[in-house]
mmCIF file of C-alpha atoms in Angstrom:
data_model
loop_
_atom_site.group_PDB
_atom_site.id
_atom_site.type_symbol
_atom_site.label_atom_id
_atom_site.label_comp_id
_atom_site.label_asym_id
_atom_site.label_seq_id
_atom_site.Cartn_x
_atom_site.Cartn_y
_atom_site.Cartn_z
ATOM 1 C CA MET A 1 21.946 -6.982 -49.272
ATOM 2 C CA ASN A 2 21.629 -3.346 -48.290
ATOM 3 C CA VAL A 3 23.335 -2.878 -44.917
ATOM 4 C CA PHE A 4 23.221 0.066 -42.500
ATOM 5 C CA LEU A 5 26.112 0.397 -40.023
ATOM 6 C CA ILE A 6 25.679 2.521 -36.888
ATOM 7 C CA GLY A 7 28.767 4.136 -35.305
ATOM 8 C CA SER A 8 31.809 6.285 -35.981
ATOM 9 C CA GLY A 9 34.892 4.717 -34.407
ATOM 10 C CA GLY A 10 37.750 2.360 -35.247
ATOM 11 C CA ARG A 11 35.577 -0.672 -34.521
ATOM 12 C CA GLU A 12 33.012 0.552 -37.053
ATOM 13 C CA HIS A 13 35.692 1.270 -39.680
ATOM 14 C CA ALA A 14 36.888 -2.342 -39.277
ATOM 15 C CA LEU A 15 33.292 -3.599 -39.594
ATOM 16 C CA ALA A 16 32.745 -1.453 -42.721
ATOM 17 C CA TRP A 17 36.001 -2.715 -44.257
ATOM 18 C CA LYS A 18 35.050 -6.352 -43.673
ATOM 19 C CA LEU A 19 31.389 -5.968 -44.704
ATOM 20 C CA ALA A 20 32.508 -4.206 -47.914
ATOM 21 C CA ALA A 21 34.467 -7.350 -48.854
ATOM 22 C CA SER A 22 31.293 -9.490 -48.918
ATOM 23 C CA PRO A 23 30.073 -10.563 -52.370
ATOM 24 C CA LEU A 24 26.533 -10.423 -50.896
ATOM 25 C CA LEU A 25 26.763 -6.681 -50.194
ATOM 26 C CA LYS A 26 24.742 -4.479 -52.529
ATOM 27 C CA LYS A 27 25.092 -1.130 -50.734
ATOM 28 C CA LEU A 28 26.577 -0.091 -47.374
ATOM 29 C CA TYR A 29 25.333 2.988 -45.538
ATOM 30 C CA ALA A 30 26.766 4.321 -42.262
ATOM 31 C CA ALA A 31 25.834 6.945 -39.666
ATOM 32 C CA PRO A 32 27.488 9.016 -38.402
ATOM 33 C CA GLY A 33 30.618 7.362 -39.856
ATOM 34 C CA ASN A 34 34.093 8.891 -40.231
ATOM 35 C CA PRO A 35 36.519 9.612 -43.113
ATOM 36 C CA GLY A 36 37.830 6.020 -43.055
ATOM 37 C CA ILE A 37 34.328 4.508 -43.157
ATOM 38 C CA ALA A 38 33.482 6.862 -46.061
ATOM 39 C CA ALA A 39 35.865 4.830 -48.266
ATOM 40 C CA HIS A 40 33.504 1.830 -47.943
ATOM 41 C CA ALA A 41 30.057 3.272 -47.251
ATOM 42 C CA GLU A 42 27.740 6.155 -48.075
ATOM 43 C CA LEU A 43 27.630 8.344 -44.959
ATOM 44 C CA VAL A 44 24.154 9.402 -43.870
ATOM 45 C CA ALA A 45 23.365 12.590 -41.917
ATOM 46 C CA LEU A 46 21.010 11.002 -39.405
ATOM 47 C CA ASP A 47 20.573 11.389 -35.645
ATOM 48 C CA ILE A 48 21.117 7.832 -34.438
ATOM 49 C CA ASP A 49 19.467 8.738 -31.106
ATOM 50 C CA ASP A 50 16.209 9.292 -33.025
ATOM 51 C CA HIS A 51 15.220 5.639 -33.308
ATOM 52 C CA ASP A 52 12.088 6.320 -35.378
ATOM 53 C CA ALA A 53 14.172 8.272 -37.908
ATOM 54 C CA VAL A 54 16.610 5.330 -38.153
ATOM 55 C CA ALA A 55 13.683 2.926 -38.756
ATOM 56 C CA ALA A 56 12.195 5.262 -41.398
ATOM 57 C CA PHE A 57 15.555 5.472 -43.198
ATOM 58 C CA CYS A 58 15.782 1.659 -43.200
ATOM 59 C CA ARG A 59 12.302 1.330 -44.723
ATOM 60 C CA ASN A 60 13.021 3.986 -47.382
ATOM 61 C CA ARG A 61 16.340 2.414 -48.434
ATOM 62 C CA ARG A 62 15.111 -1.188 -48.136
ATOM 63 C CA ILE A 63 17.790 -2.074 -45.584
ATOM 64 C CA ASP A 64 18.199 -5.840 -45.133
ATOM 65 C CA LEU A 65 20.398 -5.677 -42.024
ATOM 66 C CA VAL A 66 21.331 -3.025 -39.461
ATOM 67 C CA VAL A 67 24.662 -3.564 -37.667
ATOM 68 C CA VAL A 68 24.919 -1.564 -34.437
ATOM 69 C CA GLY A 69 28.554 -0.897 -33.473
ATOM 70 C CA PRO A 70 28.534 0.964 -30.116
ATOM 71 C CA GLU A 71 26.833 0.034 -26.843
ATOM 72 C CA ALA A 72 24.879 3.239 -26.081
ATOM 73 C CA PRO A 73 22.233 2.848 -28.849
ATOM 74 C CA LEU A 74 21.742 -0.807 -27.819
ATOM 75 C CA VAL A 75 21.247 0.060 -24.144
ATOM 76 C CA ALA A 76 18.853 2.805 -25.303
ATOM 77 C CA GLY A 77 16.735 0.260 -27.215
ATOM 78 C CA LEU A 78 17.529 0.925 -30.895
ATOM 79 C CA ALA A 79 17.383 -2.798 -31.706
ATOM 80 C CA ASP A 80 13.883 -3.034 -30.162
ATOM 81 C CA THR A 81 12.550 -0.208 -32.347
ATOM 82 C CA LEU A 82 14.011 -1.802 -35.477
ATOM 83 C CA ARG A 83 12.737 -5.303 -34.687
ATOM 84 C CA ALA A 84 9.271 -3.896 -33.965
ATOM 85 C CA ALA A 85 9.396 -2.351 -37.473
ATOM 86 C CA GLY A 86 10.313 -5.731 -38.984
ATOM 87 C CA ILE A 87 13.928 -4.750 -39.731
ATOM 88 C CA ALA A 88 16.691 -7.337 -39.174
ATOM 89 C CA VAL A 89 19.280 -6.062 -36.712
ATOM 90 C CA PHE A 90 22.561 -7.400 -35.319
ATOM 91 C CA GLY A 91 22.549 -6.362 -31.664
ATOM 92 C CA PRO A 92 20.656 -7.168 -28.454
ATOM 93 C CA SER A 93 17.417 -5.752 -27.068
ATOM 94 C CA ALA A 94 17.604 -3.068 -24.362
ATOM 95 C CA ALA A 95 16.683 -5.715 -21.761
ATOM 96 C CA ALA A 96 19.538 -8.041 -22.825
ATOM 97 C CA ALA A 97 21.934 -5.081 -23.269
ATOM 98 C CA GLN A 98 21.706 -4.494 -19.514
ATOM 99 C CA LEU A 99 24.585 -7.005 -19.389
ATOM 100 C CA GLU A 100 26.735 -3.972 -20.259
ATOM 101 C CA GLY A 101 24.359 -1.195 -19.206
ATOM 102 C CA SER A 102 24.328 -2.270 -15.554
ATOM 103 C CA LYS A 103 27.232 -3.951 -13.747
ATOM 104 C CA GLY A 104 24.829 -4.846 -10.917
ATOM 105 C CA PHE A 105 22.408 -6.562 -13.327
ATOM 106 C CA THR A 106 25.221 -8.800 -14.594
ATOM 107 C CA LYS A 107 26.519 -9.614 -11.103
ATOM 108 C CA ASP A 108 22.989 -10.565 -9.991
ATOM 109 C CA LEU A 109 22.599 -12.791 -13.087
ATOM 110 C CA CYS A 110 25.922 -14.498 -12.225
ATOM 111 C CA ASP A 111 24.700 -15.004 -8.663
ATOM 112 C CA ARG A 112 21.420 -16.589 -9.798
ATOM 113 C CA HIS A 113 23.052 -18.951 -12.295
ATOM 114 C CA ALA A 114 26.281 -19.822 -10.420
ATOM 115 C CA ILE A 115 28.455 -18.170 -13.079
ATOM 116 C CA PRO A 116 32.023 -17.785 -11.717
ATOM 117 C CA THR A 117 32.807 -14.119 -10.964
ATOM 118 C CA ALA A 118 34.268 -12.053 -8.108
ATOM 119 C CA ALA A 119 32.236 -11.793 -4.895
ATOM 120 C CA TYR A 120 30.415 -8.433 -4.832
ATOM 121 C CA ARG A 121 28.010 -6.019 -3.137
ATOM 122 C CA ARG A 122 25.828 -3.246 -4.655
ATOM 123 C CA PHE A 123 25.488 0.213 -3.107
ATOM 124 C CA ASN A 124 23.479 3.375 -3.762
ATOM 125 C CA ASN A 125 25.043 5.581 -1.068
ATOM 126 C CA ALA A 126 28.567 6.503 0.031
ATOM 127 C CA PRO A 127 28.445 5.847 3.823
ATOM 128 C CA LYS A 128 27.394 2.195 3.429
ATOM 129 C CA ALA A 129 29.873 1.638 0.584
ATOM 130 C CA LYS A 130 32.715 3.116 2.680
ATOM 131 C CA ALA A 131 31.782 1.050 5.745
ATOM 132 C CA TYR A 132 31.971 -2.087 3.557
ATOM 133 C CA LEU A 133 35.360 -1.011 2.163
ATOM 134 C CA ARG A 134 36.778 -0.488 5.652
ATOM 135 C CA GLU A 135 35.594 -3.959 6.573
ATOM 136 C CA LYS A 136 37.073 -5.573 3.407
ATOM 137 C CA GLY A 137 40.314 -3.587 2.930
ATOM 138 C CA ALA A 138 42.344 -3.369 -0.302
ATOM 139 C CA PRO A 139 43.101 -4.364 -3.030
ATOM 140 C CA ILE A 140 39.463 -4.070 -4.129
ATOM 141 C CA VAL A 141 37.531 -3.011 -7.249
ATOM 142 C CA ILE A 142 34.958 -0.190 -7.470
ATOM 143 C CA LYS A 143 32.731 0.024 -10.571
ATOM 144 C CA ALA A 144 30.167 2.639 -11.566
ATOM 145 C CA ASP A 145 27.009 0.654 -12.337
ATOM 146 C CA GLY A 146 26.150 2.275 -15.692
ATOM 147 C CA LEU A 147 27.856 3.091 -19.000
ATOM 148 C CA ALA A 148 30.975 5.197 -18.385
ATOM 149 C CA ALA A 149 32.828 4.779 -21.708
ATOM 150 C CA GLY A 150 35.282 2.289 -20.191
ATOM 151 C CA LYS A 151 36.377 4.734 -17.499
ATOM 152 C CA GLY A 152 34.119 3.877 -14.534
ATOM 153 C CA VAL A 153 36.314 1.168 -12.999
ATOM 154 C CA THR A 154 38.913 1.686 -10.257
ATOM 155 C CA VAL A 155 41.210 -1.158 -9.233
ATOM 156 C CA ALA A 156 42.153 0.269 -5.835
ATOM 157 C CA MET A 157 45.402 -1.018 -4.366
ATOM 158 C CA THR A 158 44.941 1.020 -1.157
ATOM 159 C CA LEU A 159 41.936 1.776 1.058
ATOM 160 C CA ALA A 160 42.441 5.533 0.492
ATOM 161 C CA GLU A 161 42.210 5.037 -3.277
ATOM 162 C CA ALA A 162 39.050 2.948 -2.841
ATOM 163 C CA LEU A 163 37.347 5.563 -0.638
ATOM 164 C CA GLU A 164 38.264 8.254 -3.172
ATOM 165 C CA ALA A 165 36.719 6.169 -5.992
ATOM 166 C CA VAL A 166 33.452 5.902 -4.048
ATOM 167 C CA ASP A 167 33.362 9.688 -3.592
ATOM 168 C CA ALA A 168 34.115 10.247 -7.290
ATOM 169 C CA CYS A 169 31.212 7.968 -8.250
ATOM 170 C CA PHE A 170 28.617 9.510 -5.969
ATOM 171 C CA GLU A 171 29.815 13.071 -6.602
ATOM 172 C CA GLY A 172 29.044 12.737 -10.297
ATOM 173 C CA ALA A 173 32.408 11.966 -11.981
ATOM 174 C CA PHE A 174 30.569 9.505 -14.259
ATOM 175 C CA GLY A 175 27.209 11.287 -14.405
ATOM 176 C CA ALA A 176 24.142 9.060 -14.122
ATOM 177 C CA ALA A 177 26.363 5.960 -14.553
ATOM 178 C CA GLY A 178 27.680 6.475 -11.008
ATOM 179 C CA ALA A 179 24.316 6.768 -9.217
ATOM 180 C CA GLU A 180 24.891 3.181 -8.064
ATOM 181 C CA LEU A 181 28.091 1.204 -7.746
ATOM 182 C CA VAL A 182 29.351 -2.327 -7.398
ATOM 183 C CA ILE A 183 32.244 -3.210 -5.096
ATOM 184 C CA GLU A 184 33.876 -6.525 -5.869
ATOM 185 C CA ASP A 185 36.776 -8.625 -4.691
ATOM 186 C CA PHE A 186 40.105 -8.190 -6.481
ATOM 187 C CA LEU A 187 40.900 -11.157 -8.759
ATOM 188 C CA GLU A 188 44.459 -12.371 -9.415
ATOM 189 C CA GLY A 189 45.400 -13.647 -12.851
ATOM 190 C CA GLU A 190 45.809 -12.712 -16.494
ATOM 191 C CA GLU A 191 43.003 -11.009 -18.416
ATOM 192 C CA ALA A 192 41.673 -12.139 -21.795
ATOM 193 C CA SER A 193 38.801 -11.167 -24.075
ATOM 194 C CA PHE A 194 36.495 -13.856 -25.456
ATOM 195 C CA PHE A 195 33.819 -13.249 -28.110
ATOM 196 C CA CYS A 196 30.725 -15.142 -29.227
ATOM 197 C CA LEU A 197 28.182 -14.412 -31.944
ATOM 198 C CA CYS A 198 24.719 -15.177 -30.544
ATOM 199 C CA ASP A 199 21.246 -15.592 -32.058
ATOM 200 C CA GLY A 200 19.164 -15.955 -28.888
ATOM 201 C CA THR A 201 19.825 -19.680 -28.431
ATOM 202 C CA THR A 202 23.142 -20.547 -30.115
ATOM 203 C CA ALA A 203 26.479 -18.997 -29.092
ATOM 204 C CA LEU A 204 29.241 -19.407 -31.703
ATOM 205 C CA PRO A 205 32.788 -18.848 -30.346
ATOM 206 C CA PHE A 206 34.233 -15.914 -32.289
ATOM 207 C CA GLY A 207 37.851 -15.514 -31.303
ATOM 208 C CA THR A 208 40.070 -14.348 -28.477
ATOM 209 C CA ALA A 209 42.157 -11.231 -27.937
ATOM 210 C CA GLN A 210 44.103 -9.353 -25.313
ATOM 211 C CA ASP A 211 43.665 -5.618 -24.842
ATOM 212 C CA HIS A 212 46.029 -3.056 -23.259
ATOM 213 C CA LYS A 213 43.942 -0.705 -21.132
ATOM 214 C CA ARG A 214 46.464 1.576 -19.457
ATOM 215 C CA VAL A 215 47.865 4.579 -21.286
ATOM 216 C CA GLY A 216 51.533 3.998 -20.419
ATOM 217 C CA GLU A 217 54.098 1.373 -21.300
ATOM 218 C CA GLY A 218 54.436 -1.543 -18.897
ATOM 219 C CA ASP A 219 50.688 -1.139 -18.180
ATOM 220 C CA THR A 220 51.121 2.065 -16.165
ATOM 221 C CA GLY A 221 49.051 5.234 -15.882
ATOM 222 C CA PRO A 222 45.278 5.726 -16.087
ATOM 223 C CA ASN A 223 42.849 3.373 -17.801
ATOM 224 C CA THR A 224 41.765 4.184 -21.366
ATOM 225 C CA GLY A 225 39.322 2.739 -23.860
ATOM 226 C CA GLY A 226 42.251 0.552 -25.032
ATOM 227 C CA MET A 227 45.703 1.410 -26.438
ATOM 228 C CA GLY A 228 46.180 -1.719 -28.512
ATOM 229 C CA ALA A 229 45.288 -5.396 -28.817
ATOM 230 C CA TYR A 230 46.318 -8.653 -30.431
ATOM 231 C CA SER A 231 44.612 -11.876 -31.455
ATOM 232 C CA PRO A 232 44.611 -14.762 -30.823
ATOM 233 C CA ALA A 233 45.322 -14.723 -27.082
ATOM 234 C CA ALA A 234 47.537 -17.811 -26.670
ATOM 235 C CA VAL A 235 46.700 -17.837 -22.957
ATOM 236 C CA MET A 236 43.136 -18.902 -23.951
ATOM 237 C CA THR A 237 43.877 -22.593 -24.522
ATOM 238 C CA PRO A 238 41.196 -24.903 -26.011
ATOM 239 C CA ASP A 239 40.519 -26.184 -22.469
ATOM 240 C CA LEU A 240 39.948 -22.631 -21.194
ATOM 241 C CA VAL A 241 37.673 -21.857 -24.157
ATOM 242 C CA GLU A 242 35.639 -24.984 -23.370
ATOM 243 C CA ALA A 243 35.441 -24.073 -19.659
ATOM 244 C CA THR A 244 34.376 -20.502 -20.525
ATOM 245 C CA MET A 245 31.602 -21.727 -22.829
ATOM 246 C CA ARG A 246 30.349 -24.266 -20.270
ATOM 247 C CA THR A 247 30.546 -22.236 -17.060
ATOM 248 C CA ILE A 248 30.051 -18.644 -18.278
ATOM 249 C CA ILE A 249 28.583 -18.197 -21.792
ATOM 250 C CA GLU A 250 26.023 -21.024 -21.882
ATOM 251 C CA PRO A 251 24.499 -20.303 -18.425
ATOM 252 C CA THR A 252 24.267 -16.612 -19.408
ATOM 253 C CA MET A 253 22.437 -17.454 -22.655
ATOM 254 C CA ARG A 254 20.097 -19.842 -20.791
ATOM 255 C CA GLY A 255 19.465 -17.366 -17.972
ATOM 256 C CA LEU A 256 18.540 -14.533 -20.343
ATOM 257 C CA ALA A 257 16.330 -16.802 -22.493
ATOM 258 C CA GLU A 258 14.505 -18.054 -19.369
ATOM 259 C CA ALA A 259 13.928 -14.427 -18.322
ATOM 260 C CA GLY A 260 12.264 -13.766 -21.689
ATOM 261 C CA THR A 261 15.141 -11.573 -22.909
ATOM 262 C CA PRO A 262 17.192 -13.840 -25.214
ATOM 263 C CA PHE A 263 20.574 -12.436 -26.235
ATOM 264 C CA SER A 264 21.216 -11.787 -29.924
ATOM 265 C CA GLY A 265 24.349 -9.997 -31.168
ATOM 266 C CA VAL A 266 27.936 -10.239 -29.989
ATOM 267 C CA LEU A 267 28.676 -11.229 -26.416
ATOM 268 C CA TYR A 268 32.108 -10.059 -25.289
ATOM 269 C CA ALA A 269 33.294 -11.618 -22.043
ATOM 270 C CA GLY A 270 36.138 -9.917 -20.217
ATOM 271 C CA LEU A 271 37.761 -12.792 -18.310
ATOM 272 C CA MET A 272 40.240 -13.164 -15.484
ATOM 273 C CA LEU A 273 42.111 -16.459 -15.772
ATOM 274 C CA THR A 274 42.523 -17.395 -12.123
ATOM 275 C CA ARG A 275 44.014 -20.471 -10.475
ATOM 276 C CA ASP A 276 40.411 -21.668 -10.058
ATOM 277 C CA GLY A 277 39.636 -21.308 -13.760
ATOM 278 C CA PRO A 278 38.131 -18.479 -15.832
ATOM 279 C CA LYS A 279 35.999 -15.907 -14.003
ATOM 280 C CA LEU A 280 33.841 -13.207 -15.563
ATOM 281 C CA ILE A 281 35.057 -9.645 -14.959
ATOM 282 C CA GLU A 282 32.339 -8.032 -17.072
ATOM 283 C CA TYR A 283 30.271 -8.371 -20.208
ATOM 284 C CA ASN A 284 30.092 -6.029 -23.165
ATOM 285 C CA VAL A 285 27.284 -6.353 -25.706
ATOM 286 C CA ARG A 286 29.270 -5.221 -28.762
ATOM 287 C CA PHE A 287 32.664 -5.879 -30.320
ATOM 288 C CA GLY A 288 35.592 -4.548 -28.340
ATOM 289 C CA ASP A 289 37.440 -1.535 -29.642
ATOM 290 C CA PRO A 290 40.304 -2.182 -30.574
ATOM 291 C CA GLU A 291 39.761 -5.978 -30.310
ATOM 292 C CA CYS A 292 37.308 -5.936 -33.243
ATOM 293 C CA GLN A 293 40.074 -4.664 -35.508
ATOM 294 C CA VAL A 294 42.375 -7.638 -34.822
ATOM 295 C CA LEU A 295 39.565 -10.216 -34.944
ATOM 296 C CA LEU A 296 38.347 -9.048 -38.352
ATOM 297 C CA MET A 297 41.880 -8.992 -39.794
ATOM 298 C CA ARG A 298 42.027 -12.726 -38.987
ATOM 299 C CA LEU A 299 38.495 -13.758 -39.981
ATOM 300 C CA GLU A 300 38.443 -15.846 -43.198
ATOM 301 C CA ASP A 301 34.668 -16.124 -43.504
ATOM 302 C CA ASP A 302 32.156 -13.631 -44.882
ATOM 303 C CA LEU A 303 31.225 -11.395 -41.933
ATOM 304 C CA LEU A 304 27.927 -10.368 -43.513
ATOM 305 C CA VAL A 305 26.745 -13.998 -43.739
ATOM 306 C CA LEU A 306 27.548 -14.560 -40.045
ATOM 307 C CA LEU A 307 25.930 -11.342 -38.779
ATOM 308 C CA LYS A 308 22.759 -11.948 -40.834
ATOM 309 C CA ALA A 309 22.561 -15.536 -39.517
ATOM 310 C CA ALA A 310 22.817 -14.193 -35.944
ATOM 311 C CA ALA A 311 20.072 -11.621 -36.623
ATOM 312 C CA ASP A 312 17.822 -14.289 -38.177
ATOM 313 C CA GLY A 313 18.306 -16.940 -35.450
ATOM 314 C CA GLN A 314 20.169 -19.204 -37.897
ATOM 315 C CA LEU A 315 23.635 -19.561 -36.293
ATOM 316 C CA ALA A 316 23.395 -23.263 -35.353
ATOM 317 C CA PRO A 317 24.870 -24.656 -38.625
ATOM 318 C CA MET A 318 27.512 -21.908 -38.873
ATOM 319 C CA SER A 319 31.221 -21.924 -38.049
ATOM 320 C CA ALA A 320 33.915 -19.257 -38.124
ATOM 321 C CA ARG A 321 37.303 -19.915 -39.732
ATOM 322 C CA TRP A 322 40.447 -17.983 -38.844
ATOM 323 C CA ARG A 323 43.743 -17.282 -40.549
ATOM 324 C CA ASP A 324 46.770 -18.883 -38.881
ATOM 325 C CA GLU A 325 48.476 -15.504 -38.589
ATOM 326 C CA ALA A 326 48.357 -13.280 -35.535
ATOM 327 C CA ALA A 327 47.006 -9.730 -35.796
ATOM 328 C CA LEU A 328 48.107 -6.769 -33.680
ATOM 329 C CA THR A 329 46.779 -3.208 -33.547
ATOM 330 C CA VAL A 330 48.444 -0.097 -32.142
ATOM 331 C CA VAL A 331 46.187 2.777 -31.113
ATOM 332 C CA MET A 332 47.553 6.199 -31.997
ATOM 333 C CA ALA A 333 45.994 8.774 -29.673
ATOM 334 C CA ALA A 334 45.995 12.565 -29.567
ATOM 335 C CA ARG A 335 48.259 14.226 -26.997
ATOM 336 C CA GLY A 336 46.416 14.743 -23.736
ATOM 337 C CA TYR A 337 44.424 11.490 -23.949
ATOM 338 C CA PRO A 338 42.877 9.989 -21.773
ATOM 339 C CA GLY A 339 42.416 13.460 -20.259
ATOM 340 C CA THR A 340 41.458 16.268 -22.646
ATOM 341 C CA PRO A 341 42.852 15.364 -26.075
ATOM 342 C CA GLU A 342 44.296 18.071 -28.323
ATOM 343 C CA LYS A 343 42.066 18.180 -31.399
ATOM 344 C CA GLY A 344 42.723 19.586 -34.857
ATOM 345 C CA SER A 345 46.336 18.467 -35.422
ATOM 346 C CA GLN A 346 47.183 17.503 -39.026
ATOM 347 C CA ILE A 347 47.740 13.850 -39.995
ATOM 348 C CA ALA A 348 49.576 12.815 -43.177
ATOM 349 C CA GLY A 349 51.316 9.788 -44.671
ATOM 350 C CA LEU A 350 48.553 7.180 -44.243
ATOM 351 C CA GLU A 351 48.822 5.983 -47.853
ATOM 352 C CA ALA A 352 52.562 5.357 -47.450
ATOM 353 C CA ALA A 353 51.994 3.536 -44.146
ATOM 354 C CA ALA A 354 49.332 1.045 -45.267
ATOM 355 C CA GLY A 355 50.400 -1.945 -47.334
ATOM 356 C CA GLU A 356 50.221 -5.703 -47.683
ATOM 357 C CA GLY A 357 48.857 -7.117 -44.415
ATOM 358 C CA VAL A 358 48.562 -3.631 -42.854
ATOM 359 C CA GLU A 359 45.262 -1.747 -42.477
ATOM 360 C CA ILE A 360 44.819 1.660 -40.849
ATOM 361 C CA PHE A 361 41.400 2.097 -39.274
ATOM 362 C CA HIS A 362 40.140 5.593 -38.487
ATOM 363 C CA ALA A 363 38.767 6.129 -34.980
ATOM 364 C CA GLY A 364 38.677 9.867 -34.181
ATOM 365 C CA THR A 365 39.427 11.644 -37.468
ATOM 366 C CA ALA A 366 37.771 14.397 -39.504
ATOM 367 C CA GLN A 367 38.291 15.978 -42.937
ATOM 368 C CA VAL A 368 38.952 19.688 -42.708
ATOM 369 C CA ASP A 369 39.771 21.741 -45.828
ATOM 370 C CA GLY A 370 40.727 18.588 -47.705
ATOM 371 C CA GLY A 371 43.162 17.396 -45.022
ATOM 372 C CA LEU A 372 42.850 14.798 -42.276
ATOM 373 C CA VAL A 373 42.888 16.014 -38.652
ATOM 374 C CA ALA A 374 42.574 14.491 -35.187
ATOM 375 C CA ALA A 375 39.012 14.826 -33.872
ATOM 376 C CA GLY A 376 39.023 12.605 -30.792
ATOM 377 C CA GLY A 377 41.129 10.885 -28.156
ATOM 378 C CA ARG A 378 41.891 7.597 -29.888
ATOM 379 C CA VAL A 379 42.488 8.608 -33.499
ATOM 380 C CA LEU A 380 44.004 5.776 -35.585
ATOM 381 C CA ASN A 381 44.314 1.990 -35.249
ATOM 382 C CA VAL A 382 47.386 0.727 -37.101
ATOM 383 C CA THR A 383 46.692 -2.982 -37.590
ATOM 384 C CA ALA A 384 48.954 -5.686 -39.047
ATOM 385 C CA LEU A 385 49.095 -9.431 -39.653
ATOM 386 C CA GLY A 386 52.190 -11.566 -39.025
ATOM 387 C CA ALA A 387 53.287 -15.190 -38.682
ATOM 388 C CA SER A 388 53.694 -14.452 -34.950
ATOM 389 C CA VAL A 389 52.621 -11.650 -32.601
ATOM 390 C CA ALA A 390 56.218 -10.404 -32.748
ATOM 391 C CA GLU A 391 56.118 -10.179 -36.560
ATOM 392 C CA ALA A 392 52.682 -8.498 -36.543
ATOM 393 C CA ARG A 393 54.006 -5.977 -34.024
ATOM 394 C CA GLU A 394 57.094 -5.252 -36.114
ATOM 395 C CA ARG A 395 54.901 -4.512 -39.153
ATOM 396 C CA ALA A 396 52.468 -2.387 -37.161
ATOM 397 C CA TYR A 397 55.199 -0.186 -35.652
ATOM 398 C CA ALA A 398 56.946 0.131 -39.038
ATOM 399 C CA ALA A 399 53.649 1.529 -40.350
ATOM 400 C CA VAL A 400 53.247 3.805 -37.303
ATOM 401 C CA ASP A 401 56.690 5.256 -38.013
ATOM 402 C CA ARG A 402 55.648 6.139 -41.572
ATOM 403 C CA ILE A 403 52.693 8.231 -40.363
ATOM 404 C CA ASP A 404 53.389 11.949 -40.153
ATOM 405 C CA TRP A 405 51.492 13.104 -37.080
ATOM 406 C CA PRO A 406 53.509 15.085 -34.515
ATOM 407 C CA GLY A 407 50.339 15.612 -32.416
ATOM 408 C CA GLY A 408 49.923 11.891 -31.742
ATOM 409 C CA PHE A 409 51.450 9.245 -29.495
ATOM 410 C CA CYS A 410 51.218 5.497 -28.933
ATOM 411 C CA ARG A 411 52.454 2.789 -26.603
ATOM 412 C CA ARG A 412 55.533 0.984 -27.916
ATOM 413 C CA ASP A 413 55.004 -2.305 -26.060
ATOM 414 C CA ILE A 414 51.709 -3.652 -27.412
ATOM 415 C CA GLY A 415 51.738 -7.464 -27.306
ATOM 416 C CA TRP A 416 54.532 -7.668 -24.719
ATOM 417 C CA ARG A 417 52.965 -10.545 -22.794
ATOM 418 C CA ALA A 418 52.414 -12.625 -25.925
ATOM 419 C CA ILE A 419 55.896 -11.901 -27.253
ATOM 420 C CA ALA A 420 57.467 -12.907 -23.922
ATOM 421 C CA ARG A 421 55.443 -16.132 -24.130
ATOM 422 C CA GLU A 422 56.483 -16.769 -27.783
ATOM 423 C CA THR A 423 60.136 -16.187 -26.882
ATOM 424 C CA HIS A 424 59.877 -18.493 -23.883
ATOM 425 C CA ASP A 425 58.023 -21.240 -25.801
ATOM 426 C CA GLY A 426 60.068 -20.789 -28.971
#
């Protein structure tokens, strides 16, 4: 098969790496790609926002499957354009992608189908939102309705912080994404990420992970796109997986199908494991980044076969098999992230750092004058397998320490919850 991968981050490098391992792959193209993806795919100079140009490229190169990595092209309707042109695509329609494109859309869907989630209200102006906050008090959660690159959520522990978050939203801190907001009750519990491959009717469970959102050790400091992750998440027991499928995933799939917008692609449920069972925090309509990296390190099956089956509505007979090992990834970020990252610093030593059971995925890198430099906030994902989360972490940090990049930093406590649990249970 000829496959075209859309995206340029660490998630897409992991997808390219895994797709390249498929015996069914004839040729892999990617746009815009990055230096890591270039090792597995031919990079194409194509404006991925020009959906007709993407469709024309696919026709010219006889592309058998398009895999869309990031959320923005999905919300913008790239999958619709491709399907209308008769091109198989892994990723939801614009209508179904509203699950990520609009927090309010998802909360309303949960309300209609009795899907467990935090109680909420939607607002399109500051005075009413603030009056509601004063009535409810803190802790409370304020979310920009639209796509804000993982940064539009404030978990406010004080009323002052909550009021400030409302002002930030309506004063344009998140651009058009903050024109409306959702205020929801604060949920107590542990978070976990749960993934399913979907073909419109069937949802195939596709692994669990736990992400580390805050920039600082001990989960301190501002939220980021994710500073590291591990899989599997031991906290997601078989009983919790079953409850999540029954009470959250299946009603979502049914609800969207009934509305005439069946969901095809990857459904990523961010869960809060409360005393009352799993509750939905939010949906994403693509693989998590960096969760994708740890999932694909553990996947035994041919990813291309699974993604094509999802695109073709043929998932029902499929299963996904996983290695027994744990996988852990450490995000190396450029100094200044999640504020303004310092770009252009030199990176060396990647060849020495990678090895058996260790992969280094490029997120925000560029080639300049034959050398590798930082070109984004999150720059590298150092990913390792191990018999336990503790062993995977040891290998990942050993690799981090072999990378020569004075302009970068990382958290040193990725996997701490899982390791505490392993120590306690062991």
